Coordinates of C-alpha atoms in Angstrom, one line a residue:
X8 CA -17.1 2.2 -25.8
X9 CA -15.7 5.0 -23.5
X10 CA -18.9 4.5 -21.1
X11 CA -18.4 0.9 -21.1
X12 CA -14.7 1.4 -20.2
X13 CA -15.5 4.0 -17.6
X14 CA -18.0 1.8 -16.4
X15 CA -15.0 -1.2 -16.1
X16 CA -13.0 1.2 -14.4
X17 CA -15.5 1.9 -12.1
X18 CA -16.3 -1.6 -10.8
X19 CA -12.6 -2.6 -10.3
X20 CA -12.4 0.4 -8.4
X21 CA -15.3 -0.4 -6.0
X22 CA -13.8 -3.7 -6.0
X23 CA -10.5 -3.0 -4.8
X24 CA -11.9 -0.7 -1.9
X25 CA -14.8 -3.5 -0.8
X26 CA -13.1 -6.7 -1.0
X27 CA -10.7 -8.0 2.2
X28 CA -7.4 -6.4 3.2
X29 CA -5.6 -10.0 2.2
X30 CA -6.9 -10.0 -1.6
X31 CA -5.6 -6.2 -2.4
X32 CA -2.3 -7.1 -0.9
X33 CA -2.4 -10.6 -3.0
X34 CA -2.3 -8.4 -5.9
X35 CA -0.2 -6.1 -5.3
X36 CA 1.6 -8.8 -4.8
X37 CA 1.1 -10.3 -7.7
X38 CA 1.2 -7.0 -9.6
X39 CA 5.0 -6.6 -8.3
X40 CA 6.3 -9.9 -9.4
X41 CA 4.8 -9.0 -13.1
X42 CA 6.8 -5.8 -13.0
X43 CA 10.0 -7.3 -11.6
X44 CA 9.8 -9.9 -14.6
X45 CA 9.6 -7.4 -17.2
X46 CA 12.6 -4.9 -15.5
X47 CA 14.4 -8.1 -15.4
X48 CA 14.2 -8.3 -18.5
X49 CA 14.3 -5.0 -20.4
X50 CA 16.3 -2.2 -18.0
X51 CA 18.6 -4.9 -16.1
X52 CA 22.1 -5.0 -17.4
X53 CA 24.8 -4.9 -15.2
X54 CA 28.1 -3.0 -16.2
X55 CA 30.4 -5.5 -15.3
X56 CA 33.1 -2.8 -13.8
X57 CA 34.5 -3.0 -10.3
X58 CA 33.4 -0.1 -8.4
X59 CA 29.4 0.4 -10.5
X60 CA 28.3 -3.3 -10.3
X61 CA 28.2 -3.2 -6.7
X62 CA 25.8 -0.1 -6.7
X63 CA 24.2 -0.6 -9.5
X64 CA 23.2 -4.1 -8.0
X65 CA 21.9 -2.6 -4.8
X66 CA 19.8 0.4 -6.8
X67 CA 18.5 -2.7 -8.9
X68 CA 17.1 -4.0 -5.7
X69 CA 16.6 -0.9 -3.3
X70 CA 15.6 1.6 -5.4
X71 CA 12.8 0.0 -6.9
X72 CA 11.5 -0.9 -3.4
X73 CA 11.8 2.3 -2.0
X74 CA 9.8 3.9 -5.1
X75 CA 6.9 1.1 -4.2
X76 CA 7.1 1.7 -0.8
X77 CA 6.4 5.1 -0.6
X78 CA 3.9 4.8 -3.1
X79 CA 1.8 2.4 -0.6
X80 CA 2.5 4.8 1.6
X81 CA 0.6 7.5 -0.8
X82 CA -2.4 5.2 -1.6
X83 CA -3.1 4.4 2.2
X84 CA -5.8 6.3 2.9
X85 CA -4.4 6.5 6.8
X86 CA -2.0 8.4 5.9
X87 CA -4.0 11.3 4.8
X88 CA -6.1 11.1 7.3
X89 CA -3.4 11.1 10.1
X90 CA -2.4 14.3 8.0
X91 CA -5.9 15.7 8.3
X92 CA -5.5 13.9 11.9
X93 CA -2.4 16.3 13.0
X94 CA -3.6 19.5 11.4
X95 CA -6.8 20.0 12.7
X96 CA -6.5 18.3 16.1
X97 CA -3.2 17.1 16.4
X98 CA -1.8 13.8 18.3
X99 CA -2.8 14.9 21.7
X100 CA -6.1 12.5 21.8
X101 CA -4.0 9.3 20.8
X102 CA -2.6 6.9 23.2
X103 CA 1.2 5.5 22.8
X104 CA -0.4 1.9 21.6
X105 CA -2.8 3.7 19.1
X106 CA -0.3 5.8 17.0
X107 CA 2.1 2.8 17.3
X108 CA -1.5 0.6 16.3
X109 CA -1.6 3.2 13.2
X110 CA 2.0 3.3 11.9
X111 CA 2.1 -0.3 12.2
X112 CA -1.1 -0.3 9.6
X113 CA 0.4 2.1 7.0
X114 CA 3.9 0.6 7.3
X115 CA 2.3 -2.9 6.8
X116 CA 0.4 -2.3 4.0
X117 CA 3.1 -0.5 2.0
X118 CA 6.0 -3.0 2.5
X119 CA 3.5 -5.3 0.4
X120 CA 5.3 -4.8 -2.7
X121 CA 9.0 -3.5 -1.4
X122 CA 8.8 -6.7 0.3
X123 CA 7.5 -8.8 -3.0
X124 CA 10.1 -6.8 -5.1
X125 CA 12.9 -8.0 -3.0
X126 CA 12.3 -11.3 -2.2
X127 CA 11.3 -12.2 -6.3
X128 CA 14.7 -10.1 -6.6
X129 CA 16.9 -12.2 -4.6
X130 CA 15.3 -15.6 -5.8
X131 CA 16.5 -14.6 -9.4
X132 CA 19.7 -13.5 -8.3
X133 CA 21.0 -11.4 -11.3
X134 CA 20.9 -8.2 -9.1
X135 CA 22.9 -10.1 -6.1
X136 CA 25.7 -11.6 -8.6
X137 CA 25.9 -8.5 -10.0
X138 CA 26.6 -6.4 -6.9
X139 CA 29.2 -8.9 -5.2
X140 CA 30.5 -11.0 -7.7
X141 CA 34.1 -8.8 -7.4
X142 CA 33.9 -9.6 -3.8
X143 CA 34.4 -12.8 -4.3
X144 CA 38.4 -13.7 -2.4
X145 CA 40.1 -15.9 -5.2
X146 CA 41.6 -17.7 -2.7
X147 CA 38.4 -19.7 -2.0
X148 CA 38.8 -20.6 -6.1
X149 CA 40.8 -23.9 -6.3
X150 CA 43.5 -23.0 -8.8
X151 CA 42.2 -19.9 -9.7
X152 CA 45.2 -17.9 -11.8
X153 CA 47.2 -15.6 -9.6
X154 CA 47.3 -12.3 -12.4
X155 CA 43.6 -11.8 -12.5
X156 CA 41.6 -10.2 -9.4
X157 CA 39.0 -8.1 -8.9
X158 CA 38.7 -6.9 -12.6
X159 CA 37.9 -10.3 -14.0
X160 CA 35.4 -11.3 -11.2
X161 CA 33.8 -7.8 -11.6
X162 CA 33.2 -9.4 -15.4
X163 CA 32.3 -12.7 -14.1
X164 CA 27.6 -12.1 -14.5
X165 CA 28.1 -10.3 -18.2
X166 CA 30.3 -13.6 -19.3
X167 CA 33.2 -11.7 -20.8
X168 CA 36.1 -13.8 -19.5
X169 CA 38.8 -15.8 -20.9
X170 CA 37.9 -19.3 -21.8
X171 CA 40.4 -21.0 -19.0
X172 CA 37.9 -19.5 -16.5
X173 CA 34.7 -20.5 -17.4
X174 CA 34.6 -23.0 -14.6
X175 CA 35.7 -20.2 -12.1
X176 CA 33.1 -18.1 -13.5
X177 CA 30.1 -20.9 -13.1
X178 CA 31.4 -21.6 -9.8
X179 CA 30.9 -17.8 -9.1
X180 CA 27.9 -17.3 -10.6
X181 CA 26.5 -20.6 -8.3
X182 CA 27.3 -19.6 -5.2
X183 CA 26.3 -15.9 -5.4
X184 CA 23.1 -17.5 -6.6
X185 CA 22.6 -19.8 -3.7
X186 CA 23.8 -17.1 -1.2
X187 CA 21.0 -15.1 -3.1
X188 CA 17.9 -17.6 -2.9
X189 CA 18.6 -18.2 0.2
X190 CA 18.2 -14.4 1.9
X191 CA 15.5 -14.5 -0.2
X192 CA 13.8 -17.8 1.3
X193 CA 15.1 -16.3 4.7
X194 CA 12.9 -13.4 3.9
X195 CA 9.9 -14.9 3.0
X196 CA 10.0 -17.4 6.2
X197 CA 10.7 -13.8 8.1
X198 CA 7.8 -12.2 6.9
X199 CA 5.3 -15.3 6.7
X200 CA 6.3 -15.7 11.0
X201 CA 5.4 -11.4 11.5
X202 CA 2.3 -11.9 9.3
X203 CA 0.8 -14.8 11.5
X204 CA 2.1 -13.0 14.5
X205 CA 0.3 -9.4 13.5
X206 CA -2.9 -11.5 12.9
X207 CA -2.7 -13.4 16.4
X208 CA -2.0 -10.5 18.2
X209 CA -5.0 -7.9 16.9
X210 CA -7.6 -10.8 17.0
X211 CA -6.2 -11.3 20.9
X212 CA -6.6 -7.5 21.6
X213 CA -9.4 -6.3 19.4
X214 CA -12.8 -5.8 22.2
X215 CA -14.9 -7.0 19.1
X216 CA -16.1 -10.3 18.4
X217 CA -15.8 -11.6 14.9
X218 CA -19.3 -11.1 14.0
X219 CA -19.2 -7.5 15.1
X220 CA -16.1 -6.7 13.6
X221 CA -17.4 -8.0 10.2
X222 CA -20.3 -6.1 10.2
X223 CA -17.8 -3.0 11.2
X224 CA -16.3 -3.8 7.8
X225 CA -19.5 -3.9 6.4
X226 CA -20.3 -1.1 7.5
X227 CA -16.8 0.9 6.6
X228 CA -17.1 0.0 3.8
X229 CA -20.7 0.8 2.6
X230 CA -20.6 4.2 4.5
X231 CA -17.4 4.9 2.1
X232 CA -19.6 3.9 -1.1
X233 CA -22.8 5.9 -0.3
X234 CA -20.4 8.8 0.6
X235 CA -18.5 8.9 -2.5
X236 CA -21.6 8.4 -4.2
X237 CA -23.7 10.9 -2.4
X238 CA -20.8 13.7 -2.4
X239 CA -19.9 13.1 -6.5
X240 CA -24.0 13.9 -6.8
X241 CA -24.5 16.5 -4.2
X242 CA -21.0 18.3 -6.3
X243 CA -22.6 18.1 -9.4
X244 CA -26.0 19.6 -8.6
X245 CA -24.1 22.3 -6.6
X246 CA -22.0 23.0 -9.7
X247 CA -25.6 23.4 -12.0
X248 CA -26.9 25.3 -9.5
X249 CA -24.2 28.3 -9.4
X250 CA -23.7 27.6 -13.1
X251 CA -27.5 28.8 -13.8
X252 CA -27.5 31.4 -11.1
X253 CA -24.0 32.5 -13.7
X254 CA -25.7 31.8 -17.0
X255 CA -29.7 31.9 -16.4
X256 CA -29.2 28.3 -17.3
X257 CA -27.5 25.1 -17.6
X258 CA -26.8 22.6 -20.3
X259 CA -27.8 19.3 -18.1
X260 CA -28.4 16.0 -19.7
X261 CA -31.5 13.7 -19.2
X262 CA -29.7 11.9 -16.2
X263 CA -28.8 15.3 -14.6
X264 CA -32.1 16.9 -15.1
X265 CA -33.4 13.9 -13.3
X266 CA -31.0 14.1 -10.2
X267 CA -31.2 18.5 -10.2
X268 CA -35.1 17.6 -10.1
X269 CA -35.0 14.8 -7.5
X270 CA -32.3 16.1 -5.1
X271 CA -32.5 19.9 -4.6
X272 CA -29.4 21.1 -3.2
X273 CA -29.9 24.2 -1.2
X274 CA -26.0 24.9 0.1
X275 CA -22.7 22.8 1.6
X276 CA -21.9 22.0 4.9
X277 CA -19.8 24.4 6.8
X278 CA -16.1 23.6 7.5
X279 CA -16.6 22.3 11.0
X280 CA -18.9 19.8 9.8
X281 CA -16.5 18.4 7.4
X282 CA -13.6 18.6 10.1
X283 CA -15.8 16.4 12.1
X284 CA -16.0 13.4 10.1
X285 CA -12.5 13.9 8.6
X286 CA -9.3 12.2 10.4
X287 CA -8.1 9.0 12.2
X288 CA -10.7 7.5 13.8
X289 CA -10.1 4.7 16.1
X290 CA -13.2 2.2 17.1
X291 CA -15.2 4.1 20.3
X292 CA -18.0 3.1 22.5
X293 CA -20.6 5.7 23.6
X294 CA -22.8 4.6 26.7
X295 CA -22.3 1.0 25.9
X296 CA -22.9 1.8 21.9
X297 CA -20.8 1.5 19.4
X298 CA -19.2 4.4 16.9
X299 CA -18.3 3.3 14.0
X300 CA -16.6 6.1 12.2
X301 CA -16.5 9.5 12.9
X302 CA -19.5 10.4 10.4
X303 CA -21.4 8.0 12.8
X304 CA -20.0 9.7 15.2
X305 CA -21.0 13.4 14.3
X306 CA -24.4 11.6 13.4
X307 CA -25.0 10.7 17.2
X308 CA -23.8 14.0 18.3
X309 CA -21.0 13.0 20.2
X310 CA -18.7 15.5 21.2
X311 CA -15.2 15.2 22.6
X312 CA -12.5 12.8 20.7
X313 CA -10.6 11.7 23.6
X314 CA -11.0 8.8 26.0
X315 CA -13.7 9.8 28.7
X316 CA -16.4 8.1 31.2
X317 CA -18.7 8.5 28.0
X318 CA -16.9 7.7 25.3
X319 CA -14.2 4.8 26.0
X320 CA -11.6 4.3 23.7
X321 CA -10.6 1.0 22.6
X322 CA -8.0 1.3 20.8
X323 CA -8.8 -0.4 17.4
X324 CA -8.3 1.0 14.4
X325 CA -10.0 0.5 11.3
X326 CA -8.4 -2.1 8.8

C-alpha cells in the first residue's frame, strides 16, 4: 500500500511539472475556490461590532490572499533560481526588459490563487457586507428610524436587529451584495483583458516559432525529469559508496545492488560545475544554434553569460 501511494504521489507530481502552464494554474484555481468554500463556511463569522467588522472583513479577504500569494511565490521555481541568479553572478548580465520579463513570470503565476480567492470572495459577498455594512449613511434608508446608527447597521450581516428593521436590514444586505459581485465581475473582466494581453504580447516578441518553442518545452521539461532522476540515483549510489568505505559494507536491496552494479559512481562534480547549470537562464543563440538551458549550455562549452557577437541574447525566458 505505501509503495502504491508513493508511487501515486509520484505521477501527480511528474504531472504537475510536465503538463502546460494553463492547466496547473486551472487548478490552482480550482484548488482555491474549494478552500474558500470551506473557510466560508467553518472560520467565517463576522463580529457584528462597529470598529472589528470592518477589519475583520478585509483580513477575511486580504489576508488569505496574501498567504497564497507568497506561497506561489515559494513554489515558483524562478524565484530560487533568481536567488541562485543574484548570489553567484548577480543582475549585471540581465537587460531592463529581461528582469522586468522575469518578475512579470513569478508575479503572474502567484496571483493565480490571490486573484481566485478574491474574486470567489467578492461574488459571495459575506466578507464585503461584513466590512462595510456600518458604513452604510441612513439617510439613503427611506424611513429608516432616527435613534439607531452605526451600532445597528454594524449588526445588520449576523441578523440580530429589531423586527421593525428587517426590511432596512435586507435592503442593506442587497446592495452591499450587488456592490460586492460587481468588483468581483469587474475583476475577473480585468484580469481575463491582462491575461489575453500577456499572451499576445510574448507570442509577438518571442524570436521562436511555435514549433520550436514547443519542442523548447519539450525539452525543459524532459531535461528536468532525467535530471531529477539521474541526481536522486547518482545520490544514492554516492551515499552506499561512503557508507561501505564507513562500514566495510552496505545493507542495499535487490534494486540498489542492481543500480551500485550498473552505474559506478566514482565522485561529484565540483562546485563550479553545479554553479554553471544553476540560475536564470533566458533563451540564447550560439553561432546561429540554439541554448536551451544552461546545462545545455555548459554541455556546448559556452562560456560567458552576457549578450556578445557569439552568444545573442534574446530575451525569452523559459515558461
Amino acid at each position: 500500500m505505501a509503495a502504491l501511494i508513493a508511487e501515486n504521489f509520484r505521477f501527480l507530481s511528474l504531472f504537475f511539472k510536465s503538463k502546460d502552464v494553463m492547466i496547473f494554474n486551472g487548478l490552482v484555481a480550482l484548488g482555491t475556490v474549494g478552500s474558500e468554500e470551506l473557510f466560508s463556511v467553518v472560520a467565517f463569522h463576522c463580529p457584528c461590532s462597529p470598529a472589528r467588522n470592518y477589519i475583520y472583513g478585509l483580513a477575511a479577504i486580504g489576508v488569505p490572499a496574501l498567504a497564497l500569494f507568497l506561497i506561489g511565490v515559494i513554489w515558483n521555481n524562478h524565484t530560487w533560481n533568481l536567488v541562485a541568479e543574484c548570489h553567484k553572478r548577480g543582475t549585471k548580465n540581465f537587460s531592463a526588459a529581461a528582469t522586468f520579463l522575469l518578475f512579470g513570470s513569478i508575479m503572474g503565476r502567484a496571483a493565480v490563487a490571490p486573484v481566485t480567492w478574491s474574486v470567489i470572495s467578492l461574488l459571495r459577498g459575506e466578507a464585503y457586507i461584513c466590512a462595510l455594512s456600518e458604513f452604510v449613511k441612513p439617510s439613503s434608508l427611506d424611513k429608516f428610524p432616527a435613534e439607531y446608527g452605526a451600532e445597528v447597521l454594524a449588526r445588520f450581516p449576523c441578523r440580530d436587529v429589531p423586527a421593525n428593521l428587517t426590511k432596512f436590514r435586507d435592503e442593506v444586505t442587497r446592495r452591499l451584495r450587488y456592490e460586492s459581485q460587481l468588483f468581483g465581475w469587474l475583476l475577473i473582466g480585468i484580469v481575463a483583458v491582462l491575461v489575453f494581453l500577456t499572451k499576445c504580447l510574448k507570442h509577438c516578441c518571442s524570436p521562436l516559432s511555435y514549433r520550436q518553442e514547443a519542442y523548447w518545452a519539450q525539452y525543459r521539461s524532459n531535461e528536468d525529469k532525467l535530471f531529477r532522476r539521474t541526481a536522486e540515483v547518482h545520490s544514492r549510489i554516492l551515499a552506499a559508496n561512503n557508507v561501505k568505505h564507513f562500514f566495510g559494507f552496505v545493507a542495499l536491496d535487490k534494486e540498489e545492488k542492481e543500480l551500485v552494479q550498473e552505474f559506478p559512481v566514482e565522485g561529484v562534480q565540483p562546485s563550479p560545475q553545479w554553479n554553471a547549470i544553476t540560475g536564470v537562464y533566458i533563451y540564447r543563440e550560439n553561432k546561429g544554434f540554439p541554448l536551451y538551458s544552461r546545462l545545455h549550455k555548459w554541455a556546448k562549452g559556452v562560456e560567458g553569460n552576457g549578450p556578445t557577437p557569439e552568444g545573442h541574447e534574446l530575451l525569452f525566458l523559459a515558461s
